[in-house]
PDB file of C-alpha atoms in Angstrom:
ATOM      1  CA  UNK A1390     -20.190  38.360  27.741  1.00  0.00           C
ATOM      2  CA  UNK A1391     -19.308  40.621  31.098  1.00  0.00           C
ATOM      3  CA  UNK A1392     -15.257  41.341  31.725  1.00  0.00           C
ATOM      4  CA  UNK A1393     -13.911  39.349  34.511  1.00  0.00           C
ATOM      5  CA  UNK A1394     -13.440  40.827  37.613  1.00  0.00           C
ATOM      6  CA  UNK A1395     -10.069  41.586  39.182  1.00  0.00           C
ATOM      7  CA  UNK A1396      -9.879  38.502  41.362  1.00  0.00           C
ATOM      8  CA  UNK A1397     -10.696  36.027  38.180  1.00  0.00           C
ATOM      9  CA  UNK A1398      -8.180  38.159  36.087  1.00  0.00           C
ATOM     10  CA  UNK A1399      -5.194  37.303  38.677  1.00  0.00           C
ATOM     11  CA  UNK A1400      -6.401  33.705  39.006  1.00  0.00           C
ATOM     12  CA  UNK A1401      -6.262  33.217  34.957  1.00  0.00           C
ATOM     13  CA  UNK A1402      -2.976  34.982  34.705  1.00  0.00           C
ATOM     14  CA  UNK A1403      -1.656  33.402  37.316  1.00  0.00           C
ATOM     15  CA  UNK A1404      -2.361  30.189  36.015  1.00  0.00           C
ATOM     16  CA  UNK A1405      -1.038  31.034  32.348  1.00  0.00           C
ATOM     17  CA  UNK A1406       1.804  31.715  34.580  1.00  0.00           C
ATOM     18  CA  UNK A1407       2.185  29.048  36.612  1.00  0.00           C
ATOM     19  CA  UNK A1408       2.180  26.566  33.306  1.00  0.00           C
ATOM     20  CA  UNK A1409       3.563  28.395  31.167  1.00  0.00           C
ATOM     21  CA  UNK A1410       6.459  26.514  29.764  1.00  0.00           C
ATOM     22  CA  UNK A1411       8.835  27.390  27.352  1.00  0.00           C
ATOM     23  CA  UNK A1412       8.265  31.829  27.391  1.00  0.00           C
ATOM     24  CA  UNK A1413       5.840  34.147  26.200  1.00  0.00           C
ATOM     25  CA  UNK A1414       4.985  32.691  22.845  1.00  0.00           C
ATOM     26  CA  UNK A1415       3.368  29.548  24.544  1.00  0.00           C
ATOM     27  CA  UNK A1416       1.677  31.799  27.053  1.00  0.00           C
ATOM     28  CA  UNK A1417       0.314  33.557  23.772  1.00  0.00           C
ATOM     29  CA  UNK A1418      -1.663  30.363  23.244  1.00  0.00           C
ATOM     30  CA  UNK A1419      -2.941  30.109  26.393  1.00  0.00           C
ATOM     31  CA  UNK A1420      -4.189  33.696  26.477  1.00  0.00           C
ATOM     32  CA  UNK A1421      -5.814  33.056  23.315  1.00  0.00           C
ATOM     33  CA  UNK A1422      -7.935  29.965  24.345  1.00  0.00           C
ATOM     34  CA  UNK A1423      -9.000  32.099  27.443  1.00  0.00           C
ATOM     35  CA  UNK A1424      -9.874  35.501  26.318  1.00  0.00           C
ATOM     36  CA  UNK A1425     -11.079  34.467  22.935  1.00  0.00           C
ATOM     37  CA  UNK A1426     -12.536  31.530  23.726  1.00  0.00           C
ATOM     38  CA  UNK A1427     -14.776  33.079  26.315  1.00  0.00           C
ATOM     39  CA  UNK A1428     -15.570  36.091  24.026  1.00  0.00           C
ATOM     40  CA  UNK A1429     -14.368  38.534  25.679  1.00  0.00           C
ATOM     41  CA  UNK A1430     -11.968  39.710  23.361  1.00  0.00           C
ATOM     42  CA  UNK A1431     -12.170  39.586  19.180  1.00  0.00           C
ATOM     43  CA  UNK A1432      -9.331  37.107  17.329  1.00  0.00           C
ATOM     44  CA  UNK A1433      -8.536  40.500  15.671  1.00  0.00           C
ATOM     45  CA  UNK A1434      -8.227  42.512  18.389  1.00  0.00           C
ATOM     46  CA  UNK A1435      -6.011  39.725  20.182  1.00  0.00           C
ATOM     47  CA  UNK A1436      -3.616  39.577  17.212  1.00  0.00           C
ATOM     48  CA  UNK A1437      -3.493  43.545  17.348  1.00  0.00           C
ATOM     49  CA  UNK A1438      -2.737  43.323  20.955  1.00  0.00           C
ATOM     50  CA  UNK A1439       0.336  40.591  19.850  1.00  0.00           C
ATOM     51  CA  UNK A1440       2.153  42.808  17.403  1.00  0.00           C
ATOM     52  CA  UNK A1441       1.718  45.337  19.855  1.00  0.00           C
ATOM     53  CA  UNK A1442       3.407  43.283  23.084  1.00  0.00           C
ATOM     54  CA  UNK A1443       6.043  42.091  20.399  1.00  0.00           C
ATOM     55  CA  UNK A1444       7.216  45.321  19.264  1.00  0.00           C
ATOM     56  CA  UNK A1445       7.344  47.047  22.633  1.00  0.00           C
ATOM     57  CA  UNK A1446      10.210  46.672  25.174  1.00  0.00           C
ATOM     58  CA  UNK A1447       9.922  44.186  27.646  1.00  0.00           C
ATOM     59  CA  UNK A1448       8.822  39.774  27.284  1.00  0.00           C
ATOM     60  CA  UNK A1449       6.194  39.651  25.387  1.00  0.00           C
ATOM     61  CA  UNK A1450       4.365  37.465  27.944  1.00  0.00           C
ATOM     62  CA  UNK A1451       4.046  40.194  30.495  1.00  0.00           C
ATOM     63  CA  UNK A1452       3.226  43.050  28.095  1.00  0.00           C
ATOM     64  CA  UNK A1453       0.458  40.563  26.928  1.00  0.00           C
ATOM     65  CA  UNK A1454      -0.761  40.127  30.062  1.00  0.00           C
ATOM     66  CA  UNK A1455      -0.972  43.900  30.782  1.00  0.00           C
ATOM     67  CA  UNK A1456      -2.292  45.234  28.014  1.00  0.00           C
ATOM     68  CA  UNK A1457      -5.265  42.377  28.545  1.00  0.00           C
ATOM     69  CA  UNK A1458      -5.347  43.859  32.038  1.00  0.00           C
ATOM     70  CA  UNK A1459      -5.489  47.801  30.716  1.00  0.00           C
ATOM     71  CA  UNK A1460      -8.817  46.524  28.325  1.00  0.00           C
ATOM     72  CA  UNK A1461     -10.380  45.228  31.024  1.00  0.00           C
ATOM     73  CA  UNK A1462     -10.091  47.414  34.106  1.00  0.00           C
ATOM     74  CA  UNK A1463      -7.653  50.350  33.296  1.00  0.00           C
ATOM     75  CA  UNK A1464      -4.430  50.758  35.116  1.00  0.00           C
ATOM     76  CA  UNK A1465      -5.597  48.631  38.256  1.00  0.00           C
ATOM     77  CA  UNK A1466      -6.478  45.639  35.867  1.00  0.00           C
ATOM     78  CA  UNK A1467      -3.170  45.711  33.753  1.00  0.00           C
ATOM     79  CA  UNK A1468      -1.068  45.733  37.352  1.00  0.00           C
ATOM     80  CA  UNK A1469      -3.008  42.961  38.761  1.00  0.00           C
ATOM     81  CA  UNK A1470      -2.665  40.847  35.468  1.00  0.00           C
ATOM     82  CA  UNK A1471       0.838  41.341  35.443  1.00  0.00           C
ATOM     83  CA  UNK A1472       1.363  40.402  38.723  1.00  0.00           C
ATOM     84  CA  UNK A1473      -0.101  37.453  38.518  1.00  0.00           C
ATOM     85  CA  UNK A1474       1.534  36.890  35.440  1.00  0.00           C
ATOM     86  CA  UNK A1475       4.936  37.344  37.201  1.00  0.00           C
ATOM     87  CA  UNK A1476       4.785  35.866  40.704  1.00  0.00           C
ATOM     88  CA  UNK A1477       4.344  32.057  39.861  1.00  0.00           C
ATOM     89  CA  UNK A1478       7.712  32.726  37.755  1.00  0.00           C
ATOM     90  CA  UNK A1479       9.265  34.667  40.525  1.00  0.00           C
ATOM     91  CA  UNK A1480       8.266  31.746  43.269  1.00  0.00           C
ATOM     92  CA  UNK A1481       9.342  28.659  40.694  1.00  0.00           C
ATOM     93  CA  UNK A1482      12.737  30.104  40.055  1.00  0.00           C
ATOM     94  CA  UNK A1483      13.563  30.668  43.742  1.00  0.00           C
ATOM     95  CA  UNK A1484      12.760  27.515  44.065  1.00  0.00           C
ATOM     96  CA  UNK A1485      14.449  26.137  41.520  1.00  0.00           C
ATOM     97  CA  UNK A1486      17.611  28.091  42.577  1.00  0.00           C
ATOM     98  CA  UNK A1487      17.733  26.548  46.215  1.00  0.00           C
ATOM     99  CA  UNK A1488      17.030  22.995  44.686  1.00  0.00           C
ATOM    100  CA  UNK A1489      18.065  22.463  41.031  1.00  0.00           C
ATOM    101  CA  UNK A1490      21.309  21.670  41.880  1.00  0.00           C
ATOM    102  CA  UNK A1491      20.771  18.802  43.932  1.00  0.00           C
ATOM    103  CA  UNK A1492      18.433  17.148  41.358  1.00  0.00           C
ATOM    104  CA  UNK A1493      19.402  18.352  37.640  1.00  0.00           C
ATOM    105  CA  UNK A1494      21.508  15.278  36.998  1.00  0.00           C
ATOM    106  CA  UNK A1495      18.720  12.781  38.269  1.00  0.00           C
ATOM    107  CA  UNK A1496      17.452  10.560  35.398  1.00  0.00           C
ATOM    108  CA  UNK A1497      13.901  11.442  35.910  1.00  0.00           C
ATOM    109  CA  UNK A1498      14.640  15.307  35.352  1.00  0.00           C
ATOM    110  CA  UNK A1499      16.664  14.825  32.385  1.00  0.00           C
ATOM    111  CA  UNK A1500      13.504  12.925  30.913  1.00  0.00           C
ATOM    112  CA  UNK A1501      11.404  15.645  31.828  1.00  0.00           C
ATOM    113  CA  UNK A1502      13.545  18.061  30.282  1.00  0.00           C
ATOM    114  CA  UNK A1503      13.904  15.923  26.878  1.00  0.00           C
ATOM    115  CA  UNK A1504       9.900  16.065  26.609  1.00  0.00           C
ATOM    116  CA  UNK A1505       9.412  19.549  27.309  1.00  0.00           C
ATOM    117  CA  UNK A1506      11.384  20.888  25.008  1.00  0.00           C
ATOM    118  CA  UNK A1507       9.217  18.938  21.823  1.00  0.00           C
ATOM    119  CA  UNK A1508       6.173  20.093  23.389  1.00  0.00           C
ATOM    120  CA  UNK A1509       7.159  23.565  24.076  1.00  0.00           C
ATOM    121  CA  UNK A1510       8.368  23.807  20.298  1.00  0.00           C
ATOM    122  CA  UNK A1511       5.002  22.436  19.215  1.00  0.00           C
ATOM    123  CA  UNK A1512       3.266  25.296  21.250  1.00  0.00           C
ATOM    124  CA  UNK A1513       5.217  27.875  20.138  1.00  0.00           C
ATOM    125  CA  UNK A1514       4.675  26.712  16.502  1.00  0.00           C
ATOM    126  CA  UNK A1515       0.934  27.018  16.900  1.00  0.00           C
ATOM    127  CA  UNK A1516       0.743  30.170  18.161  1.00  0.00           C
ATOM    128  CA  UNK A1517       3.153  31.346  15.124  1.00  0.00           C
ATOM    129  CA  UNK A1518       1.307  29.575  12.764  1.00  0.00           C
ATOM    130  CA  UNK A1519      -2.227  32.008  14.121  1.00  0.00           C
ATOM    131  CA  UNK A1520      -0.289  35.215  13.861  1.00  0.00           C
ATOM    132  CA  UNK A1521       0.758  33.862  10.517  1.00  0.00           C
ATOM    133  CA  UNK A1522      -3.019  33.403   8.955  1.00  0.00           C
ATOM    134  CA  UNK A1523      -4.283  36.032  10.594  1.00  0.00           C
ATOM    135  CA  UNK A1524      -1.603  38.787   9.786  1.00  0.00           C
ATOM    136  CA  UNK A1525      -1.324  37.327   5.837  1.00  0.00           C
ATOM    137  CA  UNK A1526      -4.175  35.717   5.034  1.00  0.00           C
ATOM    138  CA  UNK A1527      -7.679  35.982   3.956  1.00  0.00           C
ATOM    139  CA  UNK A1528     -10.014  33.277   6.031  1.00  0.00           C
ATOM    140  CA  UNK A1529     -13.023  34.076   4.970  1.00  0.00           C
ATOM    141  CA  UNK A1530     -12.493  33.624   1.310  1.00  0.00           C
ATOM    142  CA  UNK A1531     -11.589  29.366   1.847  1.00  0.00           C
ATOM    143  CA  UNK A1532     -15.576  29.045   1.311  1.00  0.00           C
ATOM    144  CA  UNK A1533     -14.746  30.417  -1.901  1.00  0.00           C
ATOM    145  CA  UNK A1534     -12.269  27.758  -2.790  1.00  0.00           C
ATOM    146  CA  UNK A1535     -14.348  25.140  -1.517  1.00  0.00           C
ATOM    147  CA  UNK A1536     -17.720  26.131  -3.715  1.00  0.00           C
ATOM    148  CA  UNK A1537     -15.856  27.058  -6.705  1.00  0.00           C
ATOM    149  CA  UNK A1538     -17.503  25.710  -9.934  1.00  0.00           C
ATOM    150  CA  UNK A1539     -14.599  25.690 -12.453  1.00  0.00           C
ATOM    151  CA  UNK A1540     -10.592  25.838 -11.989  1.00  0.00           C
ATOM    152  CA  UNK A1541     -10.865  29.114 -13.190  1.00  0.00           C
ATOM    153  CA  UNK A1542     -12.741  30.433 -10.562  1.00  0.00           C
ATOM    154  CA  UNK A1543     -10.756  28.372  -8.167  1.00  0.00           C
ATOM    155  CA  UNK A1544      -7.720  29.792  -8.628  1.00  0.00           C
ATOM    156  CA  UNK A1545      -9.178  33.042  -8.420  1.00  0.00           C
ATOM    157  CA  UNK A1546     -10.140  32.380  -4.807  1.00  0.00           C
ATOM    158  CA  UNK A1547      -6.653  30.914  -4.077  1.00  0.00           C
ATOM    159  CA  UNK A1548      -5.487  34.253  -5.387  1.00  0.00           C
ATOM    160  CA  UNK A1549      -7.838  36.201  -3.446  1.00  0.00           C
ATOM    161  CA  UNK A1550      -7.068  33.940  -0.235  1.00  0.00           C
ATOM    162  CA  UNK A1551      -3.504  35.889   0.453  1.00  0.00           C
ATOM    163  CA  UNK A1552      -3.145  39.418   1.580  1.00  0.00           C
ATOM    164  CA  UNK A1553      -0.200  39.821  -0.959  1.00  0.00           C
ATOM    165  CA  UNK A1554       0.949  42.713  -0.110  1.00  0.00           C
ATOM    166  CA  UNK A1555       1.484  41.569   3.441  1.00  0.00           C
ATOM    167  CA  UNK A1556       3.160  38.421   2.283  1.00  0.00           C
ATOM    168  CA  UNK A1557       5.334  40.597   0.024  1.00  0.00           C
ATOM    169  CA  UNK A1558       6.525  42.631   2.885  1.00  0.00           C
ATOM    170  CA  UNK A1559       6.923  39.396   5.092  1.00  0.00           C
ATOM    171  CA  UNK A1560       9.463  37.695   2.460  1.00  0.00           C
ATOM    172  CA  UNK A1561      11.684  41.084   2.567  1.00  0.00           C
ATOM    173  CA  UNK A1562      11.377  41.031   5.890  1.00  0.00           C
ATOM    174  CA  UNK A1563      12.866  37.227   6.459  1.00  0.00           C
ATOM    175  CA  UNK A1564      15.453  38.177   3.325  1.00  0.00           C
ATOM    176  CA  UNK A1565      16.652  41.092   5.509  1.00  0.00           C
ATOM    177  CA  UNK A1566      16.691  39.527   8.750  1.00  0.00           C
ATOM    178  CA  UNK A1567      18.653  36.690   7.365  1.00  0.00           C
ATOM    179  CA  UNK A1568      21.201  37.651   4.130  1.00  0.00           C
ATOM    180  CA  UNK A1569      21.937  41.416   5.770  1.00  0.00           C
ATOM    181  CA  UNK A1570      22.612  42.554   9.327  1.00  0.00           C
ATOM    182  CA  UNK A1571      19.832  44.817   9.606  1.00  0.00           C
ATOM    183  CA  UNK A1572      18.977  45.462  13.402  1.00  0.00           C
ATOM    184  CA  UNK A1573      15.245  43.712  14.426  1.00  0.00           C
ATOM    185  CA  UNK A1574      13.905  46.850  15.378  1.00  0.00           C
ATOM    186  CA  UNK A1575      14.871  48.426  12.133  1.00  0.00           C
ATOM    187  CA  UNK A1576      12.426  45.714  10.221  1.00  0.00           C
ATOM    188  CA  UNK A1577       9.341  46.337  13.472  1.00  0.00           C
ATOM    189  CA  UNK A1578       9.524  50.242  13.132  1.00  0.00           C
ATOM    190  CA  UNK A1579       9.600  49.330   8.458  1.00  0.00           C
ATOM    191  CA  UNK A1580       6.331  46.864   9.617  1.00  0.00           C
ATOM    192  CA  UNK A1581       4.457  49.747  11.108  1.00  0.00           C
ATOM    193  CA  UNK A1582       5.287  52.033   8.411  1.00  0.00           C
ATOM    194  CA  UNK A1583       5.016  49.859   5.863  1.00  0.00           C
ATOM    195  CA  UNK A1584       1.042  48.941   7.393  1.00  0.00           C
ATOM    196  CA  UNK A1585       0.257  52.999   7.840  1.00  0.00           C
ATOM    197  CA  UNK A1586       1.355  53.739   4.371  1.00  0.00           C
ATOM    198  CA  UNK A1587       0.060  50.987   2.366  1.00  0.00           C
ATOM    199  CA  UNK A1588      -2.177  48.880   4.145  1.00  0.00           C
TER     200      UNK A1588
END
């Protein structure tokens, strides 16, 4: 399937954009369901792409959206991504600035507020949860599980379903973020070594 042109690359991000709630992760889903969907980019790829945004400076949204830009039409495409990434969050929060004040204590935007933040958690958990299988798990070997004759050779096809050495490097990573004061960065720059030197 053909790249899409400039115009329908501002129009998608600026929709992403536009209902986007709740920061990059949720607009991670969104970008998924579009570029992967379509087929215009691999699941692989995309996931490559999100460790990528993630571990450069910056919210990960808008890297996202420019490095989708770059693979599609060079340094043209990843401005006019970004941009129309950017401007529906640039217009909203003007907005919001000259008005919020006047209406944040009105029962129908507290509601709002209460329902958004559920949803938003939901969407941010599914995008997590795609990182998560992709980065430390093996999909392809569930067929396995499910046409396994004996335990025996189901549990060798549970065993072969995890990357282990992934998830071994994953549970040091969560140990170190949480029991020590080890700086975020320190544990991205360990993940890239860590993947060059082992994986």
């Amino acid at each position: 399937m053909s790249a899409p042109s400039l115009i329908e690359l501002f129009c998608i991000f600026f929709c992403i954009g536009l209902f986007t709630i709740g920061g990059g992760l949720v607009a991670i889903t969104s970008m998924q369901q579009i570029v992967v969907g379509r087929g215009w980019i691999t699941s692989e790829k995309f996931f490559n792409m999100v460790a990528i945004s993630e571990s450069t400076p910056g919210p990960i949204g808008v890297n996202m959206a420019t490095y989708i830009g770059y693979e599609f039409h060079g340094t043209l495409g990843g401005m006019i991504a970004t941009l129309g990434e950017i401007l529906p969050s640039y217009i909203c929060i003007v907005l919001i600035a000259k008005f919020f004040a006047r209406f944040q204590e009105k029962p129908i935007v507290k509601a709002a507020f209460k329902t958004l933040r559920p949803a938003t958690s939901g969407i941010v958990l599914v995008a997590c949860a795609q990182v998560f299988a992709l980065a430390l798990l093996n999909l392809n070997t569930i067929g396995g599980i499910e046409s396994a004759a004996s335990f025996k050779q189901a549990l060798s096809a549970v065993a072969s379903l995890f990357k282990w050495k992934s998830l071994a490097f994953y549970v040091l990573a969560l140990a170190a973020l949480f029991k020590t004061r080890l700086h975020p960065i320190a544990v991205v720059v360990a993940g890239a070594a860590f993947g060059v030197l082992f994986l």
